Every structure is written in C-alpha cells, then in structure tokens.
mmCIF file of C-alpha atoms and ligand atoms in Angstrom:
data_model
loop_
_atom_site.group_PDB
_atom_site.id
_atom_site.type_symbol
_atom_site.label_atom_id
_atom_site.label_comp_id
_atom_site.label_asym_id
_atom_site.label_seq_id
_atom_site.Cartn_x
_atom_site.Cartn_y
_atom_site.Cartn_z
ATOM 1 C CA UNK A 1 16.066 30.124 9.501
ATOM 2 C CA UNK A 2 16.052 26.676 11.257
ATOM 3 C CA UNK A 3 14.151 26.290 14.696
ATOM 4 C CA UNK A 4 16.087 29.114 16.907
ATOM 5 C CA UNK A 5 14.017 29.591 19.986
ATOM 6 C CA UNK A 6 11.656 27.942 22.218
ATOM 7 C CA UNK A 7 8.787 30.270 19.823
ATOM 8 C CA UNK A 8 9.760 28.541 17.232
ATOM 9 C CA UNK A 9 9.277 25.040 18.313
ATOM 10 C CA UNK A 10 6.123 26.356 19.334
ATOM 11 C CA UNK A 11 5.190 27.410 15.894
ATOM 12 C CA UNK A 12 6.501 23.741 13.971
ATOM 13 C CA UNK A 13 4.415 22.024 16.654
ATOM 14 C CA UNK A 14 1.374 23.968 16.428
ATOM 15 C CA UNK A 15 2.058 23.318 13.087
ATOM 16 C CA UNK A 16 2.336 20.042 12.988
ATOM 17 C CA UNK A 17 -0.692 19.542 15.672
ATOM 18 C CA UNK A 18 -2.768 21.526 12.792
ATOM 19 C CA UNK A 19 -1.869 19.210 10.125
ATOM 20 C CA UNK A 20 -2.432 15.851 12.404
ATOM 21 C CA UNK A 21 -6.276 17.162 13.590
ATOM 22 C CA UNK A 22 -6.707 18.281 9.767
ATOM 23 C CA UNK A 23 -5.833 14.784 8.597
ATOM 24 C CA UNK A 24 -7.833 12.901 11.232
ATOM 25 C CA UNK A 25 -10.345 15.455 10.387
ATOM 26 C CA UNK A 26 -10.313 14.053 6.991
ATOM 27 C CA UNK A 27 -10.624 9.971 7.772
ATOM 28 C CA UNK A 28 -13.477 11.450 9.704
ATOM 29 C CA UNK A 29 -15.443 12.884 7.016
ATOM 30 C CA UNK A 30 -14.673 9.428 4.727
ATOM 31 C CA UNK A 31 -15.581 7.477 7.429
ATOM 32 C CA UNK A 32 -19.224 9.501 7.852
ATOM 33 C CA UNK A 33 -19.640 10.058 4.242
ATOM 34 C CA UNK A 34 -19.125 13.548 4.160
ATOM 35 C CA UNK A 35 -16.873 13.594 1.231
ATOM 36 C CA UNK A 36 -19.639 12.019 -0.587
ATOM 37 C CA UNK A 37 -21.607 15.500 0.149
ATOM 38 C CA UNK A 38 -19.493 17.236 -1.424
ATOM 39 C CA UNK A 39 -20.224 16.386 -4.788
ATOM 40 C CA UNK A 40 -22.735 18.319 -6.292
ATOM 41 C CA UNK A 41 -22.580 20.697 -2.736
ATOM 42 C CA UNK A 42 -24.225 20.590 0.276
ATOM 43 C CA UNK A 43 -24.937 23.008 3.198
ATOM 44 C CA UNK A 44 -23.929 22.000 6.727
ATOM 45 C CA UNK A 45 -27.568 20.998 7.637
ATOM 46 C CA UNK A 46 -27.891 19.066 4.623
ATOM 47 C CA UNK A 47 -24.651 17.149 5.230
ATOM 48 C CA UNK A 48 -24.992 16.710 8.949
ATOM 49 C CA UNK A 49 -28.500 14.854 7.929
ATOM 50 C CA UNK A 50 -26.923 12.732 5.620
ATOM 51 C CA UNK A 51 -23.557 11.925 7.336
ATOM 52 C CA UNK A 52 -25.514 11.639 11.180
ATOM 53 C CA UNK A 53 -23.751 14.309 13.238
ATOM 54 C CA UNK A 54 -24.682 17.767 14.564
ATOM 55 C CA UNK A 55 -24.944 20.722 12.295
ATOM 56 C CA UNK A 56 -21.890 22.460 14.163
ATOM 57 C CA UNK A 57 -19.877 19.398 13.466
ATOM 58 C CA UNK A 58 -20.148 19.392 9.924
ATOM 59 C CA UNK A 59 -20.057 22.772 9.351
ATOM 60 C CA UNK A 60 -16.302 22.825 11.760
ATOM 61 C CA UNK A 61 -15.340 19.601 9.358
ATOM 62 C CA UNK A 62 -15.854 20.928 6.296
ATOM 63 C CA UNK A 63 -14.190 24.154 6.965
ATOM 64 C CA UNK A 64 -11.399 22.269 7.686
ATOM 65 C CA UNK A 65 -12.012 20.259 4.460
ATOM 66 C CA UNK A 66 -12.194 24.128 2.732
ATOM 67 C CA UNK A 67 -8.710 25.010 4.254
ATOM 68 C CA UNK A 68 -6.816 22.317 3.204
ATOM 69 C CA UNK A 69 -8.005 23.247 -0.500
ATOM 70 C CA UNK A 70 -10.202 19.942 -0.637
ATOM 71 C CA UNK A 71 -13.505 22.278 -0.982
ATOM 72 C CA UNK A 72 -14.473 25.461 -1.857
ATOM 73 C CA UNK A 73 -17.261 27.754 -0.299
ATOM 74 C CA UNK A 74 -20.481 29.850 -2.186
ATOM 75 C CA UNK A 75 -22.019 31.248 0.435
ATOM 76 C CA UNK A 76 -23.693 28.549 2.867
ATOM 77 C CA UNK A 77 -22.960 26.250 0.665
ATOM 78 C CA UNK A 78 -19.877 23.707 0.350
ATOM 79 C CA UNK A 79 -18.328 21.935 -3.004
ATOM 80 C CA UNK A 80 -15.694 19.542 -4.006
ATOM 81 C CA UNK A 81 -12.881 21.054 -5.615
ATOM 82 C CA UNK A 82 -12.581 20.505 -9.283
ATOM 83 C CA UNK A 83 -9.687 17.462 -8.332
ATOM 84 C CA UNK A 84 -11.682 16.081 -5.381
ATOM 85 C CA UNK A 85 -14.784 15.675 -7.276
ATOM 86 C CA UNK A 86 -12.790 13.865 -9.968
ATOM 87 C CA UNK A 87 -10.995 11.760 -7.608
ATOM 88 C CA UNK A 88 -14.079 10.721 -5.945
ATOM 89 C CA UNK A 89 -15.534 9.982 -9.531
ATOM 90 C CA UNK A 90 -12.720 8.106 -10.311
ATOM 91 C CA UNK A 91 -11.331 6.332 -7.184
ATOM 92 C CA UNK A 92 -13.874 3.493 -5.387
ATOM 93 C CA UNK A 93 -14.904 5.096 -2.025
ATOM 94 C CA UNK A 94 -13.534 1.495 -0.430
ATOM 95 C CA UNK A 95 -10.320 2.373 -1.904
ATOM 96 C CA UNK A 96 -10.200 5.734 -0.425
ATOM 97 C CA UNK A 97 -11.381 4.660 3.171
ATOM 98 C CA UNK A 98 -8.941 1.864 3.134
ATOM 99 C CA UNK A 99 -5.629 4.087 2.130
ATOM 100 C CA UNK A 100 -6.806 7.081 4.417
ATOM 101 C CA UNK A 101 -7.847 4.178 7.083
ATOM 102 C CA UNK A 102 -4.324 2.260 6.735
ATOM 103 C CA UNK A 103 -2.108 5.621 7.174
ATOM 104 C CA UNK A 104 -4.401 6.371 10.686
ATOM 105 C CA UNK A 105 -4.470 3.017 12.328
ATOM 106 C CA UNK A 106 -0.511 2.448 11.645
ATOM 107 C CA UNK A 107 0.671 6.028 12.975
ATOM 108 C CA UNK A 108 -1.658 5.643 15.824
ATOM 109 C CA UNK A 109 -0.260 2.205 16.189
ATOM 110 C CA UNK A 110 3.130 3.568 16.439
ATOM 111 C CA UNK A 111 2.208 5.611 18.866
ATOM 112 C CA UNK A 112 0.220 3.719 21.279
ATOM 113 C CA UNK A 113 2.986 0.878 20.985
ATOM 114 C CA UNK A 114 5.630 3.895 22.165
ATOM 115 C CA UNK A 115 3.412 4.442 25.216
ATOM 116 C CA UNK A 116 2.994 0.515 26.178
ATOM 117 C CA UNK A 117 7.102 0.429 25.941
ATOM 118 C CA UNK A 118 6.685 -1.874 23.054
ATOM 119 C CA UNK A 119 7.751 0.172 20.049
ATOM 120 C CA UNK A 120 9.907 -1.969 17.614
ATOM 121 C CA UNK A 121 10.141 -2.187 14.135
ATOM 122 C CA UNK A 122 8.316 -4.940 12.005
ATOM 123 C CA UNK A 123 5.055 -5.731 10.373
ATOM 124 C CA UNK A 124 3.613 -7.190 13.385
ATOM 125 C CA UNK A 125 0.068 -6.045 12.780
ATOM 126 C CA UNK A 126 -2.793 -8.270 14.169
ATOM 127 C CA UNK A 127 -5.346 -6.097 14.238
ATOM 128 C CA UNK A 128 -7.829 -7.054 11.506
ATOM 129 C CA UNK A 129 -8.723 -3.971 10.796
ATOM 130 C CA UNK A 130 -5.158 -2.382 10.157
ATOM 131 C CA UNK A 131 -4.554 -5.692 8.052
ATOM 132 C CA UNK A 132 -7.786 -5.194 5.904
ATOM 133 C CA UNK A 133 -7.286 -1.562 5.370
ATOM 134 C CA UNK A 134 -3.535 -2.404 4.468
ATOM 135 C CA UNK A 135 -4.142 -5.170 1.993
ATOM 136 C CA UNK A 136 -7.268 -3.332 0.512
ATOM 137 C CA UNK A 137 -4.899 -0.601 -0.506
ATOM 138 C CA UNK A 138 -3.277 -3.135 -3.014
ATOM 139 C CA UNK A 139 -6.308 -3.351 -4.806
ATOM 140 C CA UNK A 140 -5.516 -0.021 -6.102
ATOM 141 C CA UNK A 141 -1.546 -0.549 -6.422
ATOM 142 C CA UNK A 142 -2.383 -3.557 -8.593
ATOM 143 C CA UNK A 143 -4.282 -1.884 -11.166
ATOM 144 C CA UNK A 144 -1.774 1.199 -11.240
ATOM 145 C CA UNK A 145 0.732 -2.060 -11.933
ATOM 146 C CA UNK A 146 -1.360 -3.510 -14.693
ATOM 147 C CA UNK A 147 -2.487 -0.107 -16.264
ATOM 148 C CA UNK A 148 0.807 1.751 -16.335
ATOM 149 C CA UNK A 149 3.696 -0.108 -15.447
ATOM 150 C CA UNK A 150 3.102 -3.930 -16.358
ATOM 151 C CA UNK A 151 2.655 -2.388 -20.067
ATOM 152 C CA UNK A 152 6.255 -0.997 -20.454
ATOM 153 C CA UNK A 153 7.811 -4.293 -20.062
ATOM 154 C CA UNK A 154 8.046 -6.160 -23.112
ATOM 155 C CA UNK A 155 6.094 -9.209 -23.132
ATOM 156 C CA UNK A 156 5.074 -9.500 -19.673
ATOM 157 C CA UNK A 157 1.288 -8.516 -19.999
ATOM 158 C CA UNK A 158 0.602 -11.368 -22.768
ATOM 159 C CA UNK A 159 2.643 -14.009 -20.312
ATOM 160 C CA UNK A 160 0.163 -12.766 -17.694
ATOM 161 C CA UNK A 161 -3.044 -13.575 -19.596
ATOM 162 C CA UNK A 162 -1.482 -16.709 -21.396
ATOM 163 C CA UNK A 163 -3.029 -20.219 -20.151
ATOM 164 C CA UNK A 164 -1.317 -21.544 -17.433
ATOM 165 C CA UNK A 165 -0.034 -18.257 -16.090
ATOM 166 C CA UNK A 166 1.769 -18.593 -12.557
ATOM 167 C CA UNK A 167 2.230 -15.739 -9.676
ATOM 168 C CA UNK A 168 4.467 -15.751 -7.103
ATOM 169 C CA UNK A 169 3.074 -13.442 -3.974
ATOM 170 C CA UNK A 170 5.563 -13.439 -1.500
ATOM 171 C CA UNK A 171 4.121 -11.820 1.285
ATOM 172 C CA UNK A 172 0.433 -12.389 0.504
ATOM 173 C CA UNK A 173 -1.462 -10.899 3.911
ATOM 174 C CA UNK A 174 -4.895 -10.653 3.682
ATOM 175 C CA UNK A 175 -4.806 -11.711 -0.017
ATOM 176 C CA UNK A 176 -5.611 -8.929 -1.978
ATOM 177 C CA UNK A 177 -2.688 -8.873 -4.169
ATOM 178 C CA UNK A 178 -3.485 -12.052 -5.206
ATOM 179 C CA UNK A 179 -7.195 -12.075 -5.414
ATOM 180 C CA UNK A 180 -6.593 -8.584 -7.865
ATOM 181 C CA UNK A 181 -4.471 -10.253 -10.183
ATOM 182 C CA UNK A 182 -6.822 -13.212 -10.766
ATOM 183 C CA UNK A 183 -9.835 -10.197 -11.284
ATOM 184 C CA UNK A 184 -7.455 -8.782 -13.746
ATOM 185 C CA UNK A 185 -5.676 -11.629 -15.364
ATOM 186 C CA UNK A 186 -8.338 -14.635 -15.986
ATOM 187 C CA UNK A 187 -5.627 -17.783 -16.671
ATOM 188 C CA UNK A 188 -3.510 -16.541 -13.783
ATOM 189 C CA UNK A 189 -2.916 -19.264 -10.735
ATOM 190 C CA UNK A 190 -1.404 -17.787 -7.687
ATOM 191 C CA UNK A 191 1.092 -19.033 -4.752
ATOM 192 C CA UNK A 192 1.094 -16.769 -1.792
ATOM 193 C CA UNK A 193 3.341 -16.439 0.963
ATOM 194 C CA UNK A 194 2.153 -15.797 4.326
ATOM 195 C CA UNK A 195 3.467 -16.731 7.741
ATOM 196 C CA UNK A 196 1.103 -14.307 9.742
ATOM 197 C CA UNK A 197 -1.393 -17.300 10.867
ATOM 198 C CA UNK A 198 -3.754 -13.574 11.381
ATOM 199 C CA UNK A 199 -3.145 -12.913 7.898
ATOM 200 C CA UNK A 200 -3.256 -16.042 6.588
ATOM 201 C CA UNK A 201 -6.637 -16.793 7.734
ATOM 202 C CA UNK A 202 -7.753 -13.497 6.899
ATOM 203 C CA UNK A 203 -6.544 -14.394 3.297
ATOM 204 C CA UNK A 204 -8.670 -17.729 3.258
ATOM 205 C CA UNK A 205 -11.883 -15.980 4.039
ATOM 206 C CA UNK A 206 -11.150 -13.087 1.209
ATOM 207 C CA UNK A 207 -9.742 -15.876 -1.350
ATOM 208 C CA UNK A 208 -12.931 -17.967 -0.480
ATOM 209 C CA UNK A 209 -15.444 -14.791 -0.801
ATOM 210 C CA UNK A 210 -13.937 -13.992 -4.404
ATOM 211 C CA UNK A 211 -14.248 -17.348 -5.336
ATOM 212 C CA UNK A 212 -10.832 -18.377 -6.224
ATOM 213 C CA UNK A 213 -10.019 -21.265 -3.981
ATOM 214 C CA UNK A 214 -9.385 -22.747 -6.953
ATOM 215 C CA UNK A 215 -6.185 -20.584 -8.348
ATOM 216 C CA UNK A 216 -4.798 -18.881 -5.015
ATOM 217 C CA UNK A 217 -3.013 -21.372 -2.721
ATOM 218 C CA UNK A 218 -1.397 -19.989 0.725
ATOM 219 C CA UNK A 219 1.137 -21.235 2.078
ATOM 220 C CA UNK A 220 2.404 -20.828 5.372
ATOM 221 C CA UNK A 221 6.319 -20.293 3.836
ATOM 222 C CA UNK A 222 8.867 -17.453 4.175
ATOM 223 C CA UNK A 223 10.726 -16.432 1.613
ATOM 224 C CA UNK A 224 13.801 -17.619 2.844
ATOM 225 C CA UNK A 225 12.613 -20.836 2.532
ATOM 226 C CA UNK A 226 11.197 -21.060 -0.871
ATOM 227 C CA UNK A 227 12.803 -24.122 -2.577
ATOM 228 C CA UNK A 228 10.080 -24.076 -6.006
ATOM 229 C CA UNK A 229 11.713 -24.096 -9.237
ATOM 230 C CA UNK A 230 11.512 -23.055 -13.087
ATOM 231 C CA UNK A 231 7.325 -22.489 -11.420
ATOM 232 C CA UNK A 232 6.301 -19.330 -11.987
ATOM 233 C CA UNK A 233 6.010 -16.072 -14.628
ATOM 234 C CA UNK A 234 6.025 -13.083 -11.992
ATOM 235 C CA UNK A 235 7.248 -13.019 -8.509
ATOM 236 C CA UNK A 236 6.173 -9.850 -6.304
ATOM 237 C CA UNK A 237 8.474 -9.123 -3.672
ATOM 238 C CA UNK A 238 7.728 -6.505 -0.940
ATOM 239 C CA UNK A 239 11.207 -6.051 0.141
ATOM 240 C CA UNK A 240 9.749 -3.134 2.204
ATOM 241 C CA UNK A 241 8.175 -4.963 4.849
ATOM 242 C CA UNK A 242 11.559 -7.613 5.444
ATOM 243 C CA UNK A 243 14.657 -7.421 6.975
ATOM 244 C CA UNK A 244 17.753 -7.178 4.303
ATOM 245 C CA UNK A 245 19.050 -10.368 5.355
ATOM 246 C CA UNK A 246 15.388 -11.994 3.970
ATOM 247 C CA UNK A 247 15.734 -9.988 0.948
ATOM 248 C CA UNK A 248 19.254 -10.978 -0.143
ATOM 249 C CA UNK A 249 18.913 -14.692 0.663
ATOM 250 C CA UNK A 250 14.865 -15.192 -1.006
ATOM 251 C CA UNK A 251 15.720 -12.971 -4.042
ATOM 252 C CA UNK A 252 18.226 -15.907 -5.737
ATOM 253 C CA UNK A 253 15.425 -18.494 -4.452
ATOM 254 C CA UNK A 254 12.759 -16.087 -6.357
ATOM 255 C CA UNK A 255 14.831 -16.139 -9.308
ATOM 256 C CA UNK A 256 15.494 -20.054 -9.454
ATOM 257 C CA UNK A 257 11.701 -20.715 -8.547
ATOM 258 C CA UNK A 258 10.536 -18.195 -11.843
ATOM 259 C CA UNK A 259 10.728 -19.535 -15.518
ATOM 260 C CA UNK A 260 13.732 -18.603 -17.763
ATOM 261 C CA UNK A 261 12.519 -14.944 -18.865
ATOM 262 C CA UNK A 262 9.800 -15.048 -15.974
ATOM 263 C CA UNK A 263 10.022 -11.447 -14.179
ATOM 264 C CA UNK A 264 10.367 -10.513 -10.202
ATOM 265 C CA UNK A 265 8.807 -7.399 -8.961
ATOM 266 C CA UNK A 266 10.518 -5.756 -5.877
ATOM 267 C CA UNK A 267 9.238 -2.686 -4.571
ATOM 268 C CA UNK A 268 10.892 0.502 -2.747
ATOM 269 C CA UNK A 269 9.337 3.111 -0.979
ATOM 270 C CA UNK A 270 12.551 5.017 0.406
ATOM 271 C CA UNK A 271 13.122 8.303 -0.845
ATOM 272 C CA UNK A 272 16.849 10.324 -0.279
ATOM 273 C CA UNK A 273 16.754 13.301 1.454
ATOM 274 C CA UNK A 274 15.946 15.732 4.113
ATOM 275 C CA UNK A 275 12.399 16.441 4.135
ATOM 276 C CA UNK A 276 9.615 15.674 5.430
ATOM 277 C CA UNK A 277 8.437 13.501 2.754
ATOM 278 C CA UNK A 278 11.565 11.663 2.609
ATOM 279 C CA UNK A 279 12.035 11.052 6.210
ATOM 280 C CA UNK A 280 8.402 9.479 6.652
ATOM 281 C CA UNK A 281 8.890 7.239 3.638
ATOM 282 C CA UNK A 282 11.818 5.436 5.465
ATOM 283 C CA UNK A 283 10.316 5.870 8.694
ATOM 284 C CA UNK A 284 7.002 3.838 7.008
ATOM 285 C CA UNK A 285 9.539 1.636 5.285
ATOM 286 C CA UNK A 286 11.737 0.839 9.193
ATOM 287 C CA UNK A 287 8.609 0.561 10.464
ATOM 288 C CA UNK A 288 7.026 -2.303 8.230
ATOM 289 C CA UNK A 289 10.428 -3.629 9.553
ATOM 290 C CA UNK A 290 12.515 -3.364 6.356
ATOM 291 C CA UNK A 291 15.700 -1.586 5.669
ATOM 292 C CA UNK A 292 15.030 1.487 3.988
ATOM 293 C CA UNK A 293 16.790 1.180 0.493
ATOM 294 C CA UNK A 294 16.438 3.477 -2.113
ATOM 295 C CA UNK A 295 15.481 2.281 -5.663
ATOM 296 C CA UNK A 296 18.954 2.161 -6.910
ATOM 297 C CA UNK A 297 19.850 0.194 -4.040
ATOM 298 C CA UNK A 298 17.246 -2.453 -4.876
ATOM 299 C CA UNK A 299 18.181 -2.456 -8.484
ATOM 300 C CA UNK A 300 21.713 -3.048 -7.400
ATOM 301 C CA UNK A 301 20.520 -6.143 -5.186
ATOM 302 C CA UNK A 302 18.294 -7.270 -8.170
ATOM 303 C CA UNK A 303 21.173 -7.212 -10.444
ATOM 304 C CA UNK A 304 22.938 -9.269 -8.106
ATOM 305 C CA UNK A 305 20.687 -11.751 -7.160
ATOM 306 C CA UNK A 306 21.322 -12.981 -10.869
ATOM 307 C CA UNK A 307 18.472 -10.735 -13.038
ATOM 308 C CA UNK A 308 18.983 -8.781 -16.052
ATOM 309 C CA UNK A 309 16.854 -6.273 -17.463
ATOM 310 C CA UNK A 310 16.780 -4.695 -14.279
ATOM 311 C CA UNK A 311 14.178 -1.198 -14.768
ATOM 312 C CA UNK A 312 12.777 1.354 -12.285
ATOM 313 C CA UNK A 313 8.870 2.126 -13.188
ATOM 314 C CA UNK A 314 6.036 3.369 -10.975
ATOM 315 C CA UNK A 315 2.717 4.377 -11.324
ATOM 316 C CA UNK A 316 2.331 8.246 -11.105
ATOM 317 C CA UNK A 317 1.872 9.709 -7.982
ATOM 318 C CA UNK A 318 2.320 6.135 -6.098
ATOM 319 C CA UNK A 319 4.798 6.054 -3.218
ATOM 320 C CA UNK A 320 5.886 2.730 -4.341
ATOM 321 C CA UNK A 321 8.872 2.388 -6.872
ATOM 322 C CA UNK A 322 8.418 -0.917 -9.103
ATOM 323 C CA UNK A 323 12.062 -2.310 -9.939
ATOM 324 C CA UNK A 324 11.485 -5.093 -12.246
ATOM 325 C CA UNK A 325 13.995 -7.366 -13.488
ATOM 326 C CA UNK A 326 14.250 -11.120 -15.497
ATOM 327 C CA UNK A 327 15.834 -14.421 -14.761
ATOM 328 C CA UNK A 328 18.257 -14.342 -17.728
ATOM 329 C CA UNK A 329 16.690 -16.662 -20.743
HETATM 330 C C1 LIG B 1 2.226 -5.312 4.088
HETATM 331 S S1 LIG B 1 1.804 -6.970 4.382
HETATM 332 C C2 LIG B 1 1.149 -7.568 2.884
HETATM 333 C C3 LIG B 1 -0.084 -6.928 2.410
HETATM 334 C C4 LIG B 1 -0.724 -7.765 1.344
HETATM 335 N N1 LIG B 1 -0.385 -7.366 0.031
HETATM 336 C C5 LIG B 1 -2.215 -7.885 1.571
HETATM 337 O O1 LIG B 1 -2.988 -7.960 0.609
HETATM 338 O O2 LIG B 1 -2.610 -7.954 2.728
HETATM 339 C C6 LIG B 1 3.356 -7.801 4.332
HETATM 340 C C7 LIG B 1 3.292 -9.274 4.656
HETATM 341 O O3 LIG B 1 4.583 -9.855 4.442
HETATM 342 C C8 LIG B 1 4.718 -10.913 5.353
HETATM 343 N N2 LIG B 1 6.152 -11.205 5.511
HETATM 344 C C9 LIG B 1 7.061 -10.527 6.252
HETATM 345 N N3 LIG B 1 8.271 -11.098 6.143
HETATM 346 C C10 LIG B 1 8.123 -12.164 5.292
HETATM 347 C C11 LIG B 1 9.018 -13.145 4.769
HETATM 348 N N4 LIG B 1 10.300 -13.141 5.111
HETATM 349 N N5 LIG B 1 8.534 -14.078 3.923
HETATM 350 C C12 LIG B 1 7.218 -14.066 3.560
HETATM 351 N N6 LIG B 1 6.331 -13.158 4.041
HETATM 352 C C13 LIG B 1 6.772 -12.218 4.886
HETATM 353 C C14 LIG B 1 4.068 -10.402 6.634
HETATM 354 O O4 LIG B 1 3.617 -11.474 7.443
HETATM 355 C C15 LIG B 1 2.925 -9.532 6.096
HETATM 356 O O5 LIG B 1 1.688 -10.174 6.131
#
C-alpha cells in the first residue's frame, strides 16, 4: 500500500487534518466544561447553557466527541462513555486540562516557531502558560511514581517517608515535582534545579502557595555543575529535556551527591520504531531538546555512570519509562 499517488496524500492529510481539528476539538470542550456535561448526559441546549456557547456549537463538538468513541448518543441526548465517565471520576479535571493543555500549546509552539524561522530544538519555553500546564502534568506522573512504581523497589518508599528524607529535582521548572513529593512524602526536604530564571520564579510563587518554603530550596544550578555529596536519597533526572553531553557528565555528579544505596530516577520517553506513535515520542523527546534514547539506552548510561540495580518500571499507560538504579552501598 504506501502513499502511491497524489490521491493518496490527499487522503493521509485529510486524515491527519481530521484528527488535528478532532483533538483541538477536544481541549475545547475541557476548556468550556463540556466534558463535565457529559456525565450523567446532556442535550446540546442543556450543555451549550452550561458550557456558554451556541446550541449549534455544542451540538457540532460533541458529535465530534461521539466519533472519536469519547460519547455515545440516545436520541437528543449525549453520554460519557463507560471509560470517559470513569476517567473523569477518577482523574482531577486540573489534571486533565493541564495534559490536554501542555500537548496543544507545545505543537502549536512548534509550529508558530517554524513560521517565525526560529524552530530549534530545546526546552526554551517562556510562556507561563505552556510552563504551568507542563509542570502541572507532573502532579499526575508523581503519584503514578509513588502508587505503582516507587513500590517495586525494595526499600525506597520507607527511605522516602523516613525523617530527614532528601530529594534531588534536577530540572525543577515550575516546581511541581517537588511540591508533589512533599504532599506525598511528609519528612521529605527537596533541592531543585532550575536555571530557567521564568521557571524559577514561577517555582517560588507555587513553592510559596503550597507552603513549603521551608523544605523546597531552588537553586539556580545545572546539572553539570552539581558538586553536593553523600546529600540526598532520590535524585530525578529528566534526561529527556537535556542534551546527552549534560546527561553523561551530571549522572556521575548525581550519583556522588546521593547517599550510599540512595536511588536516581532517569526517565525515557523514546520508543523504537516506525509508527506514528514512535516517531512523535522522539520528535517530543528532540524537541524538549534531548537526544532521543530508548530505555535500554538509558539503562546502559545508568549502569555506567557507576549504579547498580539498574530496572526499567513505568506506570501503565504513561509515556514515560522510569529507569531506576542505586549508588552501590
Ligand atoms: C520539562 S521542564 C520541567 C518540568 C517540571 N517538572 C515542572 O514541574 O515544571 C524541564 C526543565 O529542565 C531544565 N533544564 C534543562 N537542562 C537542564 C540542565 N542541564 N540542568 C538543570 N536543569 C535543566 C529546564 O530549564 C526546564 O525548566
């Protein structure tokens, strides 16, 4: 099969222009609440009350939301599916805006940077909204951590909520990483990384509005830099969003700056392969202005950046591959 004639470009584009107006159709809807209408039902009237826009506009959104499989029809009226309406049970509706929110702003970042000549690779984000909708989704990444992965690895949970707990977040941005873990783990005192002066103010404000000024410091430090030793429990290290050369020369510094038998979390997003899936995960991953390593590849560089132990884990469904390993005893 394959793309033979000028038709079929037509047909993957028209495709593809389908998929990008259903998706934007969807942030839409979050943003207006319409999701929320979904569960019990709703009819178009009653949702274009509640969510502010015309009755034709709600009625053309949630037919899209119907085609994609996200609701189902009786009559006039509209419904969650059975796994939207548990999602939206389940997931907070911040948590949904912000991942839905951080997946818009960067590809239309991408794109308007293309236009303006200025497309490069690199987490170069300024824009406080893309940076609050990208940190906010690690508030949900941090309790798929502590819930299913943090619980496989011997040990590490009770060091976690031990007095006198220490947390290395390299990388912090806006914070949230950080502020999570103290939510979740009450003894825990936190160092975060940030050079973004953006995202390191943003952090102060978040750190100050959850009230732990007290246990999350910020420092304005790269990685490649850190010279802290036998200091902390856990490190987290994004190796997604830094050049390799960052990676190879901070994950030895991680390792001397963690206690004997402390743990460093690196994470991978890359995924092998020829479709579509796989080729946006290392675009995403280039684009945060990373190489795009695959989880073995990262274990690999764990191993030889002096840990042992090294593991793959990941919460179910996430993108994001944990590879944890532990400064030898
Ligand atoms: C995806 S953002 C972090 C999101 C974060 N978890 C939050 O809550 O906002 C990645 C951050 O890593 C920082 N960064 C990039 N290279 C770095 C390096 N070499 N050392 C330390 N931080 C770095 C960037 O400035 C950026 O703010």
């Amino acid at each position: 099969m394959g793309v033979q004639t000028p038709q079929d470009v037509q047909r993957v584009v028209d495709g593809l222009t389908d998929s990008s107006w259903a998706f934007s159709a969807l942030v839409a809807a979050a943003e207006i609440g319409l999701l929320a209408c979904l569960t019990p039902s709703c009819t178009p009237a009653e949702a274009a009350a509640r969510a502010g826009v015309t009755d034709a506009l709600a009625k053309a959104l949630l037919d899209v939301l119907t085609s994609i499989g996200l609701a189902n029809t009786q009559g006039n009226t509209y419904v969650a599916a059975p796994g939207l309406g548990e999602f939206l049970r389940t997931s907070p509706s911040d948590d949904i805006l912000a991942w839905l929110r951080s997946n818009h702003f960067q590809s239309r970042q991408m794109v308007d940077a293309a236009r303006r000549g200025q497309l490069q690779p690199g987490w170069i984000h300024t824009d406080p909204e893309i940076l609050r909708a990208q940190g906010r989704t690690g508030r949900a990444a941090v309790h798929a951590l502590a819930s299913q992965v943090f619980p496989s690895v011997p040990g590490l949970q009770e060091c976690l909520r031990s007095p006198g707990a220490a947390f290395l977040d390299v990388g912090c941005g806006v914070g949230i990483i950080s502020i999570e873990m103290c939510r979740i783990y009450p003894h825990l005192s936190v160092v975060g990384l940030e050079p973004g002066e953006v995202q390191a103010a943003e952090a102060a404000r978040n750190i100050a509005e959850a009230g732990f000024e007290e246990r999350i410091e910020v420092r304005p430090q790269r990685l490649e830099s850190l010279t802290d030793r036998d200091a902390f429990d856990l490190a987290y290290v994004p190796q997604v969003v830094m050049p390799i050369a960052a990676v190879t020369s901070g994950l030895p510094r991680v390792r001397d700056a963690l206690h004997a038998g402390g743990w460093v979390l690196v994470v991978a997003i890359s995924v092998p392969g020829n479709d579509l899936h796989a080729a946006t995960t290392r675009l995403l991953n280039v684009m945060w202005g990373g190489s795009p390593l695959l989880a073995h590849e990262v274990v690999e560089m764990t191993k030889a950046a002096g840990f042992e132990s090294v593991q793959v884990g990941g919460a179910p469904g996430s993108l994001l591959k944990a590879i944890l390993g532990r400064r030898p005893l």
